[in-house]
PDB file of C-alpha atoms in Angstrom:
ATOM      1  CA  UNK R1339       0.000   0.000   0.000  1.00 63.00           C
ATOM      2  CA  UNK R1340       1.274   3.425  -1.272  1.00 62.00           C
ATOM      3  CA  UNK R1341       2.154   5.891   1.787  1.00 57.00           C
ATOM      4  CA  UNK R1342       2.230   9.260   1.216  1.00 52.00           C
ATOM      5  CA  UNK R1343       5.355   9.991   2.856  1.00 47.00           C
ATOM      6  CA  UNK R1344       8.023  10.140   0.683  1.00 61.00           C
ATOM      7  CA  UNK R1345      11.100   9.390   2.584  1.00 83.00           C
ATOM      8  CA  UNK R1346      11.889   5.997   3.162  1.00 90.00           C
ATOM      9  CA  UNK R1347      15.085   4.705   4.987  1.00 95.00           C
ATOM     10  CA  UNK R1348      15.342   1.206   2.623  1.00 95.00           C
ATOM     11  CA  UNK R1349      17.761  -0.188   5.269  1.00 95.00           C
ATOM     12  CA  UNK R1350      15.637  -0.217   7.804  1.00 96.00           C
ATOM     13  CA  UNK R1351      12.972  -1.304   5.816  1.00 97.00           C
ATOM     14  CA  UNK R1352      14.762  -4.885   4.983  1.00 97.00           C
ATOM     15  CA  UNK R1353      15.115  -5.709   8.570  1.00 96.00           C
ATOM     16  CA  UNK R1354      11.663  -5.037   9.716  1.00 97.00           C
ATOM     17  CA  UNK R1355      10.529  -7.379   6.687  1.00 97.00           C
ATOM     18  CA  UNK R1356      12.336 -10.038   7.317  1.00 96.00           C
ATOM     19  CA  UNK R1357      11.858  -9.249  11.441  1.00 97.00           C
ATOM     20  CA  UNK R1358       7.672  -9.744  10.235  1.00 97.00           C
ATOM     21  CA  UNK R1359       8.492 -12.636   7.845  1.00 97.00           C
ATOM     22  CA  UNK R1360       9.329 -14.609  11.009  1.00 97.00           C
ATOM     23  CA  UNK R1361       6.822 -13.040  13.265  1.00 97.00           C
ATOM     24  CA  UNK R1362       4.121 -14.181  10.914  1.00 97.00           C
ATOM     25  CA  UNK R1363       5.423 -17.639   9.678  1.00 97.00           C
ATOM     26  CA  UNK R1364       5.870 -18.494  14.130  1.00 97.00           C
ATOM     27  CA  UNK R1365       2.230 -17.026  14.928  1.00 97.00           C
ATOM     28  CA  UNK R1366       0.236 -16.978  11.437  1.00 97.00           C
ATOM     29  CA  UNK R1367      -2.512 -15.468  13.495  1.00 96.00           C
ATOM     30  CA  UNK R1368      -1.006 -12.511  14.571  1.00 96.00           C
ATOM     31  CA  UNK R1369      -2.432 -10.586  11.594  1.00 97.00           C
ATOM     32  CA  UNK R1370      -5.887 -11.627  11.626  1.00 97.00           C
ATOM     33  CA  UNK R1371      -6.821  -8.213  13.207  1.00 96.00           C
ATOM     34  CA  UNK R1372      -4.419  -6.296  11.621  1.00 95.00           C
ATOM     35  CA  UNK R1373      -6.598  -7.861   8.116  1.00 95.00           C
ATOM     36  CA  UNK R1374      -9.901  -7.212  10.231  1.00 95.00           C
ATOM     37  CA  UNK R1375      -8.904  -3.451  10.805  1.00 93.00           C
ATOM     38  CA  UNK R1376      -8.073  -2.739   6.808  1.00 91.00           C
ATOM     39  CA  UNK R1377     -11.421  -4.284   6.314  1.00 91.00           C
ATOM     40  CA  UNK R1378     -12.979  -1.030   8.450  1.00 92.00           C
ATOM     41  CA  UNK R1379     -11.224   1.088   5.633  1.00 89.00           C
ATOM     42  CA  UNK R1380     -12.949   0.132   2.487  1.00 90.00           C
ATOM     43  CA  UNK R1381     -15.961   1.470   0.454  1.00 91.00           C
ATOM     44  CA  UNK R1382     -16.482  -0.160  -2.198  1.00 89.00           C
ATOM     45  CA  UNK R1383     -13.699  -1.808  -3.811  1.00 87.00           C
ATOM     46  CA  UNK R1384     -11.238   0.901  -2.313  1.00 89.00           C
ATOM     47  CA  UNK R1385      -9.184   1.068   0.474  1.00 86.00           C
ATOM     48  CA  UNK R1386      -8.878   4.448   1.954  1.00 88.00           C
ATOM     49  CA  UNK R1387      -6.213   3.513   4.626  1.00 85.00           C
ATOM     50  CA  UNK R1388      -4.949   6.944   6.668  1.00 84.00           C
ATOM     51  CA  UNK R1389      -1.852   8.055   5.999  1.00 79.00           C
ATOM     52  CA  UNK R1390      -1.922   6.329   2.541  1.00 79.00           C
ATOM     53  CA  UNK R1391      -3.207   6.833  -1.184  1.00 80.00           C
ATOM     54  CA  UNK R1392      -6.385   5.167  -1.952  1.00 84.00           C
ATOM     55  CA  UNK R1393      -6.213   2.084  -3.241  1.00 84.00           C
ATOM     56  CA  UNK R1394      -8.813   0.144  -6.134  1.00 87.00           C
ATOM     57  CA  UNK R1395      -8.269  -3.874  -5.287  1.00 87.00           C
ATOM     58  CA  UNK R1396      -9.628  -6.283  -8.150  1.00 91.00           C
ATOM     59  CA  UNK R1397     -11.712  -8.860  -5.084  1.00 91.00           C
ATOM     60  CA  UNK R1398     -12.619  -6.366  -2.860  1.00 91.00           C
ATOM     61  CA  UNK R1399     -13.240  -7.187   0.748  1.00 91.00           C
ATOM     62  CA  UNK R1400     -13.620 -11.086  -0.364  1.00 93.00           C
ATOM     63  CA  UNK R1401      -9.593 -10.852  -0.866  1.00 94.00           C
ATOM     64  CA  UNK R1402      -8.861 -10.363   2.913  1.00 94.00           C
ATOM     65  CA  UNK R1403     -12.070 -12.344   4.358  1.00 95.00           C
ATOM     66  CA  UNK R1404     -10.501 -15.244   2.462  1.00 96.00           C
ATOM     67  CA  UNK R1405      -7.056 -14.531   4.074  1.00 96.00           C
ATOM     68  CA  UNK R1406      -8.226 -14.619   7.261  1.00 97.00           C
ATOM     69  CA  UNK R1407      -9.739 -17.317   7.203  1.00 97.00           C
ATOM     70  CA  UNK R1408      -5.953 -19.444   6.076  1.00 97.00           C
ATOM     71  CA  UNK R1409      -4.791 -17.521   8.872  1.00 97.00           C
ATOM     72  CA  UNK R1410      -7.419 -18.841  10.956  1.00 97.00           C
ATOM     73  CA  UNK R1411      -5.840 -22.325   8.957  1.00 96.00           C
ATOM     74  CA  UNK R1412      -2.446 -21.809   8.508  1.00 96.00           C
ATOM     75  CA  UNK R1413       0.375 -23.604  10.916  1.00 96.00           C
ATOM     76  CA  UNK R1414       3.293 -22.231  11.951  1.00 96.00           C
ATOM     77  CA  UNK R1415       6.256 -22.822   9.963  1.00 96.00           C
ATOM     78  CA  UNK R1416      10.066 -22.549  10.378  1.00 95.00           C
ATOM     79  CA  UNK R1417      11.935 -19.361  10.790  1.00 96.00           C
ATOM     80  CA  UNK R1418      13.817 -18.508   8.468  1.00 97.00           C
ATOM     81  CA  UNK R1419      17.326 -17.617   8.413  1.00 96.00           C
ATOM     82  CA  UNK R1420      18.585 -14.152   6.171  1.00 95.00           C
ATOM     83  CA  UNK R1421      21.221 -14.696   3.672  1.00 96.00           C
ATOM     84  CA  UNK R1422      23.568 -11.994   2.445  1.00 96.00           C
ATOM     85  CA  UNK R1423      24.152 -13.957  -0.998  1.00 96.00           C
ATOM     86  CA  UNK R1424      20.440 -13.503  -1.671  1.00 97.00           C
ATOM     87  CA  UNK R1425      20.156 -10.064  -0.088  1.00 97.00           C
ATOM     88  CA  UNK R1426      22.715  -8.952  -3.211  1.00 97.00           C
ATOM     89  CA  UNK R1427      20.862 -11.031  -5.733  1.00 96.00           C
ATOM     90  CA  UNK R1428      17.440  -8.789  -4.838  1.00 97.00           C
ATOM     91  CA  UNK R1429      19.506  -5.977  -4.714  1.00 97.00           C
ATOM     92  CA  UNK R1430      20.301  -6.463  -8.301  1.00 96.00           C
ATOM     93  CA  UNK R1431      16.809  -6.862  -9.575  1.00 96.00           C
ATOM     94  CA  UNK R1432      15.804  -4.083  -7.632  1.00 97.00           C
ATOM     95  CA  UNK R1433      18.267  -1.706  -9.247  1.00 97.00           C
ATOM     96  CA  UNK R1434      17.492  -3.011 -12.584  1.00 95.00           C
ATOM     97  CA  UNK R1435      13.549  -2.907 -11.618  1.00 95.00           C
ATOM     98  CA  UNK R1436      13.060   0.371  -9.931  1.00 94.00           C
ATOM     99  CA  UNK R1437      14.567   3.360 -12.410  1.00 95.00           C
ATOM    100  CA  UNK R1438      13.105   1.677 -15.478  1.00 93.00           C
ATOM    101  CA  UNK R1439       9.826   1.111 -13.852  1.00 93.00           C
ATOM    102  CA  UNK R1440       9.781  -2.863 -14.331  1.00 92.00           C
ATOM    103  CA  UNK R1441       7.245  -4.667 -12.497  1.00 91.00           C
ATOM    104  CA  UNK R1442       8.526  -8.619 -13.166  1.00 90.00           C
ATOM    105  CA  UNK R1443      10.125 -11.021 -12.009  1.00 90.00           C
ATOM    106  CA  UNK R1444      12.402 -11.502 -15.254  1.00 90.00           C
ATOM    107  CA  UNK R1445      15.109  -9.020 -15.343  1.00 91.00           C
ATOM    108  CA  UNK R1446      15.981  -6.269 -17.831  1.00 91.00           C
ATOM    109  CA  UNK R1447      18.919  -8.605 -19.553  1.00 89.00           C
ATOM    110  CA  UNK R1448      16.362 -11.822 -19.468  1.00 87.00           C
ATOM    111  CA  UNK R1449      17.552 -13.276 -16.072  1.00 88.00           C
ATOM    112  CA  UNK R1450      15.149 -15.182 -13.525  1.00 89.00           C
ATOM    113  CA  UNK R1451      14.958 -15.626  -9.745  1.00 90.00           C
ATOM    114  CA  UNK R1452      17.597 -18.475  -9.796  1.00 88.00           C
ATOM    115  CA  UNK R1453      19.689 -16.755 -12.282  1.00 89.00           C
ATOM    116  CA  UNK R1454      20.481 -14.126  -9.922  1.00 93.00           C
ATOM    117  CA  UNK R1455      20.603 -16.202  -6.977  1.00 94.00           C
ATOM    118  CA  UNK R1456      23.698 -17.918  -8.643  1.00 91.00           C
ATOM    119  CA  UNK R1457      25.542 -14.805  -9.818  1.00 92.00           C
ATOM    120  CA  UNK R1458      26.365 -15.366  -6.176  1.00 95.00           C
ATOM    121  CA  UNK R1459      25.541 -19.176  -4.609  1.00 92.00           C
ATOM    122  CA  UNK R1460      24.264 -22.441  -5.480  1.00 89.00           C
ATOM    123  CA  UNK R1461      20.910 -22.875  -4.370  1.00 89.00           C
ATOM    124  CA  UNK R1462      18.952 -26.372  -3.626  1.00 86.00           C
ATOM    125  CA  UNK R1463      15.607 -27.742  -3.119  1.00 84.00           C
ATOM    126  CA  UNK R1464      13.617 -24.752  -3.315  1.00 86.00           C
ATOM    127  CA  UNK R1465      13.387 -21.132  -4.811  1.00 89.00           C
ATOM    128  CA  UNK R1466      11.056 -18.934  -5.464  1.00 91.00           C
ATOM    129  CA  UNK R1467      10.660 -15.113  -4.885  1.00 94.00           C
ATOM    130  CA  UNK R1468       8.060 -12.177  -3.811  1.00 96.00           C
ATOM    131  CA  UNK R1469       8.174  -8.788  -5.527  1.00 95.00           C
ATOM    132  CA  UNK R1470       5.846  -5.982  -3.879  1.00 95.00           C
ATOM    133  CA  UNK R1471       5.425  -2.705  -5.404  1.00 94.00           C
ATOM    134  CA  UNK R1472       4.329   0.169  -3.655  1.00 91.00           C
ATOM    135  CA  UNK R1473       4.105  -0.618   0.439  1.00 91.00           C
ATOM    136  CA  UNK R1474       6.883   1.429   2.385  1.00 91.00           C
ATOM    137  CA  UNK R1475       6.166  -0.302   5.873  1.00 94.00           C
ATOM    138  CA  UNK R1476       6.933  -3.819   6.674  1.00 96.00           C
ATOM    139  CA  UNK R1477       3.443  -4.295   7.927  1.00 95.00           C
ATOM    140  CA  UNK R1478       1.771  -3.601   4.684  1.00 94.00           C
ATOM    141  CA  UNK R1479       4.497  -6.127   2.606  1.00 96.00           C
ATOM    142  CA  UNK R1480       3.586  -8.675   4.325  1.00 97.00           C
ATOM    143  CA  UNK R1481      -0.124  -8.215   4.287  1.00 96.00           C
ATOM    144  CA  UNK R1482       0.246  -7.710   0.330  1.00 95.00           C
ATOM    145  CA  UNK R1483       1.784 -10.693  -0.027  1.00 96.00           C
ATOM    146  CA  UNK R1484      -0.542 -12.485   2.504  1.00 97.00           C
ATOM    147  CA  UNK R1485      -3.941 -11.072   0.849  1.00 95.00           C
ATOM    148  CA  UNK R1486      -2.271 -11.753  -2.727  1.00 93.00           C
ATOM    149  CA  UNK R1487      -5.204  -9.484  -4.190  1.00 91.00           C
ATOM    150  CA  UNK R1488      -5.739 -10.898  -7.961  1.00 89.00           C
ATOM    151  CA  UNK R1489      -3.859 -13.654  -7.711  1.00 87.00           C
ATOM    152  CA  UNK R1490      -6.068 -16.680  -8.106  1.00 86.00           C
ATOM    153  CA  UNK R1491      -3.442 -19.151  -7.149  1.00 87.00           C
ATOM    154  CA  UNK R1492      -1.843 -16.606  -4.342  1.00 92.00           C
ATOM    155  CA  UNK R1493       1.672 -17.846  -5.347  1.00 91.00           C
ATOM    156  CA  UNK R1494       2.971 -14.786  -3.179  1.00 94.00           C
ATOM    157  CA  UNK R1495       1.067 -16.078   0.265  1.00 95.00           C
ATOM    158  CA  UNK R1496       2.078 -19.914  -0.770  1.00 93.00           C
ATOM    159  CA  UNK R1497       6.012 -18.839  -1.039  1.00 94.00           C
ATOM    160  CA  UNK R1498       5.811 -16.630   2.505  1.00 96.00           C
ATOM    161  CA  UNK R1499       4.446 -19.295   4.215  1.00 96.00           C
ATOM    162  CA  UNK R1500       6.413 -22.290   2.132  1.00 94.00           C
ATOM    163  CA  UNK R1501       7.679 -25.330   4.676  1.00 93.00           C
ATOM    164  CA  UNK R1502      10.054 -26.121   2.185  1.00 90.00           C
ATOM    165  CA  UNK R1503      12.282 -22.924   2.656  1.00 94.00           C
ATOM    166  CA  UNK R1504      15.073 -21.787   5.261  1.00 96.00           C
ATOM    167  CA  UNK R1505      16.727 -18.842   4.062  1.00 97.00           C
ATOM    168  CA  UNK R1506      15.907 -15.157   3.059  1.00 97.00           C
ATOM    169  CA  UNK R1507      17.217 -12.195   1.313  1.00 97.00           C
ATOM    170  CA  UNK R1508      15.403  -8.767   1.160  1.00 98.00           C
ATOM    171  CA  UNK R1509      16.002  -5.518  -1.019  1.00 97.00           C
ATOM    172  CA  UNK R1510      13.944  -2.293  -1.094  1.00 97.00           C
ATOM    173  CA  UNK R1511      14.506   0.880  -2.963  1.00 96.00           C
ATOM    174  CA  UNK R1512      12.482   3.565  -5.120  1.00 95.00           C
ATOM    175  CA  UNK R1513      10.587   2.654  -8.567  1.00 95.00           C
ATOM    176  CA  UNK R1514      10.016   5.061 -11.285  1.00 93.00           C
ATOM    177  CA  UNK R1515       6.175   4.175 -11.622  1.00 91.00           C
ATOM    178  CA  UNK R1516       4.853   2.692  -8.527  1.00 90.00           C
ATOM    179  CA  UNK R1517       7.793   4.461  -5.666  1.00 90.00           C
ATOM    180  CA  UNK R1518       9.190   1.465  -3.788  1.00 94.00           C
ATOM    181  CA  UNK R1519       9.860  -1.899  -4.850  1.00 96.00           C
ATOM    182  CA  UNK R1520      10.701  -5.078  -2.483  1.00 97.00           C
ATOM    183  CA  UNK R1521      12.062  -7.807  -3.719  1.00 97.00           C
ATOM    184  CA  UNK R1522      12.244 -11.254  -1.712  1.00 97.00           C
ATOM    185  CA  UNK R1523      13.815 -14.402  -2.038  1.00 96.00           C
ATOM    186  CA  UNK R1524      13.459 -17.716  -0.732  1.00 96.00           C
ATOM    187  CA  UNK R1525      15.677 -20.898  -1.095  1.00 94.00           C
ATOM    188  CA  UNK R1526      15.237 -23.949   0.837  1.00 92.00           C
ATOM    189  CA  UNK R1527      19.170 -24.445   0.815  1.00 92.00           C
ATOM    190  CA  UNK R1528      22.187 -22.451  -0.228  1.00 92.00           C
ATOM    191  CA  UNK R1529      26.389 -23.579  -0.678  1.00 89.00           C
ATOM    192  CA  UNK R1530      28.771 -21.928  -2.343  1.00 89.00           C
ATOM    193  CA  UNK R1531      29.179 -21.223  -6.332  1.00 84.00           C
ATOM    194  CA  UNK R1532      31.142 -24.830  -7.122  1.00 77.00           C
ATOM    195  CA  UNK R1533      30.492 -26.902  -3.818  1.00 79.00           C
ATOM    196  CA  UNK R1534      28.453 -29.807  -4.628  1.00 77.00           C
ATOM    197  CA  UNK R1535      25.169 -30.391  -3.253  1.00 74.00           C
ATOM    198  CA  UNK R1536      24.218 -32.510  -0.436  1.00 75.00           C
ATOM    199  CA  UNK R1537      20.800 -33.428  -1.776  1.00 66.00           C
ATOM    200  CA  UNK R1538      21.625 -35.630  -4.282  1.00 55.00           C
ATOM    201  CA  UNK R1539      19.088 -36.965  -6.178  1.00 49.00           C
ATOM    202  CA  UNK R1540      18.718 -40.655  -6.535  1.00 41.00           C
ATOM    203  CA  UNK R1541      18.130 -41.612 -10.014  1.00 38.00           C
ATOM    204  CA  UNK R1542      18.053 -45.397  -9.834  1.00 39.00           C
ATOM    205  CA  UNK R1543      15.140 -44.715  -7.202  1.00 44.00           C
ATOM    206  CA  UNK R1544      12.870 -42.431  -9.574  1.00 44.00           C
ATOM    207  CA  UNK R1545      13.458 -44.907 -11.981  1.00 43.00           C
ATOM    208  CA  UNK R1546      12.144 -47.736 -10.535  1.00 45.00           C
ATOM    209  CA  UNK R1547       9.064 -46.193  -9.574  1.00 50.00           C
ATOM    210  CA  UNK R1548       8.267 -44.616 -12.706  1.00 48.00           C
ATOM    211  CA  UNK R1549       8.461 -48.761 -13.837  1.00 50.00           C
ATOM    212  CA  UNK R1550       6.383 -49.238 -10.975  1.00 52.00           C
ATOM    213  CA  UNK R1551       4.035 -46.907 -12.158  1.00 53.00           C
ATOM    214  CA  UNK R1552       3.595 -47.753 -15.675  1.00 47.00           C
ATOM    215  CA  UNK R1553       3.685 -51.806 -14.762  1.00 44.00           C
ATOM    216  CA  UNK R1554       1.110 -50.888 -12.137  1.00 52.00           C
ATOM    217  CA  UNK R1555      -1.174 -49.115 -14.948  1.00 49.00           C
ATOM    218  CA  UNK R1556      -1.020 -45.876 -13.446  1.00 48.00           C
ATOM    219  CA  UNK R1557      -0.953 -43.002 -15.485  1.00 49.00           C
ATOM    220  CA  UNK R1558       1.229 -40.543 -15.138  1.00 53.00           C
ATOM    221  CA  UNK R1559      -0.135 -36.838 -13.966  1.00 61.00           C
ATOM    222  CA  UNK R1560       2.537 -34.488 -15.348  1.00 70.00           C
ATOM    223  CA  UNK R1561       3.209 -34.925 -18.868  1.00 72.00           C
ATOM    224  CA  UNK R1562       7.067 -33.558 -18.305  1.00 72.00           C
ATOM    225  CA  UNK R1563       7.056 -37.218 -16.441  1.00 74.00           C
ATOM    226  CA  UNK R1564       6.218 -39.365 -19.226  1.00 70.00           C
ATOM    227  CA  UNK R1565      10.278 -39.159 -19.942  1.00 70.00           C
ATOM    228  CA  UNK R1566      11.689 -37.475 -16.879  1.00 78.00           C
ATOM    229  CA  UNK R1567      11.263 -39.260 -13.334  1.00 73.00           C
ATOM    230  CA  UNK R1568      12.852 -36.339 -11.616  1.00 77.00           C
ATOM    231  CA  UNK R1569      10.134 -33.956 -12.776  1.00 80.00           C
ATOM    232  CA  UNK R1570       7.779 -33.215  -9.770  1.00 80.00           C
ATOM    233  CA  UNK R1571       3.965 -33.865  -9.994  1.00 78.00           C
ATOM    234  CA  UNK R1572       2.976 -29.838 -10.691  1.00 79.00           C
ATOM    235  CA  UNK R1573       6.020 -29.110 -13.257  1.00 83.00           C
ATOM    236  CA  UNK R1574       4.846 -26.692 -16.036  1.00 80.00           C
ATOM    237  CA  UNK R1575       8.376 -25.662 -16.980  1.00 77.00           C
ATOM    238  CA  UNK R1576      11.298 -26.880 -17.373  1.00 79.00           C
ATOM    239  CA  UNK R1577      15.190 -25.528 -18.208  1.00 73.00           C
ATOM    240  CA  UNK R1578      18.007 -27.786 -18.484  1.00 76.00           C
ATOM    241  CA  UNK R1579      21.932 -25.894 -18.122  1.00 66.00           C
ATOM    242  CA  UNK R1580      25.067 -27.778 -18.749  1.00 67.00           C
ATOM    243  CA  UNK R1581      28.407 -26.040 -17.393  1.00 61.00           C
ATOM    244  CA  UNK R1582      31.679 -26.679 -16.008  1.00 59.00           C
ATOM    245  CA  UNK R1583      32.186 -25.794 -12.591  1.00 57.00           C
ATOM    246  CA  UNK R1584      35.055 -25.973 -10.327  1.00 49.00           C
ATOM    247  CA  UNK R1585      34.700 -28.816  -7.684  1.00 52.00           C
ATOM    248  CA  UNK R1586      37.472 -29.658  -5.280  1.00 49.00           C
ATOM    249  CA  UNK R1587      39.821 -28.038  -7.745  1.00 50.00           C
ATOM    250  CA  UNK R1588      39.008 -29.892 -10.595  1.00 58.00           C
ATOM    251  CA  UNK R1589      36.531 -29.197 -13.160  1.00 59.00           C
ATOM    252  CA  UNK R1590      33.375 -31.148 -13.154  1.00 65.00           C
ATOM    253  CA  UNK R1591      30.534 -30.867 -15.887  1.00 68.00           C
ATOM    254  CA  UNK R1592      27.288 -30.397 -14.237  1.00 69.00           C
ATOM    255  CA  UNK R1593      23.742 -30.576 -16.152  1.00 76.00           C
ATOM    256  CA  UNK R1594      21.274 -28.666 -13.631  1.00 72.00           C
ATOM    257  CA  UNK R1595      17.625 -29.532 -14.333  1.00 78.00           C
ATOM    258  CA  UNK R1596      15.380 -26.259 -13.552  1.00 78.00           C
ATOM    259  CA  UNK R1597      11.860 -27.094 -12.484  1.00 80.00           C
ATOM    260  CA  UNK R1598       9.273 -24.353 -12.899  1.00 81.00           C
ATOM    261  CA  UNK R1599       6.223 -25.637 -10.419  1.00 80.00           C
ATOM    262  CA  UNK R1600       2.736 -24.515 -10.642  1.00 77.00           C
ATOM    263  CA  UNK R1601       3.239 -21.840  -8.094  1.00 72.00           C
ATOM    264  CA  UNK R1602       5.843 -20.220  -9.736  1.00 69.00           C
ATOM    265  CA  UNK R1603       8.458 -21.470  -7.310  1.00 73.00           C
ATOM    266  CA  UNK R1604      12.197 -23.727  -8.448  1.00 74.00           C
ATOM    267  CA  UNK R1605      12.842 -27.393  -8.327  1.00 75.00           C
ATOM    268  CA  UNK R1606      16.668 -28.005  -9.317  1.00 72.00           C
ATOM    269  CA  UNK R1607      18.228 -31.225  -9.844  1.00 75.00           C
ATOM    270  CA  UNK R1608      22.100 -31.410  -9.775  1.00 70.00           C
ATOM    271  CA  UNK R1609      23.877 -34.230 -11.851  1.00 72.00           C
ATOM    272  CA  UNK R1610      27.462 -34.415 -11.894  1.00 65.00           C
ATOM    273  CA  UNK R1611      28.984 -36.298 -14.936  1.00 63.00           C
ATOM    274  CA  UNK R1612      31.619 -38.886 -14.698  1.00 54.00           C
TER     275      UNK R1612
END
């Protein structure tokens, strides 16, 4: 939500979102009745929040009844730990973002979530990211992203209260149409550019049970499947990278497997070749 003040110290920013991040994902229902007091501040389809510019939502008041009620749902979840790997990879998309008045998640030169992430890291079994435009308090990020106004499938609310994550890293600065952008993202592990991963996926495994399947008659859900056991059950994407990287002082050829899931969040699978 757009504030009308127009000074906005970004650093302090960061570390109240990720200070409400946690506060929310330990006690989900902490902000039912900050939801149930922005519900006081409609008429009609607007919000007219003090302090703030109106603001038109697409649902209306049905957007935050029907976040309250996950909250009311909604179990607590792991903190989550901040990162300063993935702090510079939002800062990146931020300064690409904001001056040219972006508002995606793909970059000005083509690049993705992950793609940024591994300017910096290696990343493993889960990534995804949040981008808010126009909130200048923590408070009103996080509802954003909790209310996920529009968004049928609320991929935003679904990736702040992901299980599946552990770490964090948070940028905020001005954007030329909408005046602050926030960019978030979320991995469920993180090593360093060229360390192998720990969660190695085991091929033989998937194998057998995509025989099992088949023998069994079972048809298979995903049609990325039909040919690839290591695709998950929601893949709608998927982006295969081969490279060299340097593992252990050698190089190794790696062919990365990037899984684009129905809620817009990463699935990678690592597999170093002999």
């Amino acid at each position: 939500m757009t504030s009308k003040a127009k000074n906005v110290n970004y650093s302090a920013l960061i570390k109240e979102i990720m200070a409400e991040h946690n506060i929310v994902r330990k006690n989900p229902s902490v902000y039912i009745e900050k939801l149930k007091t922005h519900l006081k501040y409609f008429r009609g389809d607007i919000i007219y929040k003090p302090g703030c510019f109106p603001l038109r939502t697409y649902e209306g008041k049905a957007c935050y009844e029907d976040a309250i009620e996950f909250l009311q749902r909604q179990k607590p979840v792991n903190e989550l730990i901040d990162n300063e790997k993935l702090h510079k990879a939002c800062q990146d998309h931020v300064n690409d973002i904001g001056p040219s008045g972006i508002c995606s998640h793909d970059g000005s030169d083509g690049s993705n979530p992950s793609d940024r992430i591994e300017r910096y890291c290696e990343w493993d079994l889960a990534c995804c990211e949040n981008i808010d435009f126009g909130s200048s308090t923590a408070e009103d990020i996080v509802i954003s992203l909790i209310v996920d106004d529009g968004i049928s499938e609320r991929n935003h609310r679904k990736n702040l209260f992901s299980a599946d994550v552990k770490f964090v890293g948070v940028a905020s600065g001005p954007h030329k149409d909408m005046q602050h952008c926030t960019v978030i993202s979320y991995v469920g592990d993180i090593r360093n550019l060229g360390e192998p991963s720990k969660h190695k996926a085991n091929i033989v495994d998937e194998l057998l049970k995509h025989e099992e399947n088949k023998n069994n008659g079972k048809s298979i859900s995903n049609p990325y499947q039909e040919n690839d056991p290591d695709a998950p059950d929601d893949t709608i994407g998927l982006k295969i990278v081969r490279t060299t990287k340097i593992i252990k002082g050698k190089p190794t050829k790696i062919t990365k497997k990037v899984y684009t899931l129905a809620d817009n969040s990463l699935h990678v699978v690592e597999i170093m070749e002999n």
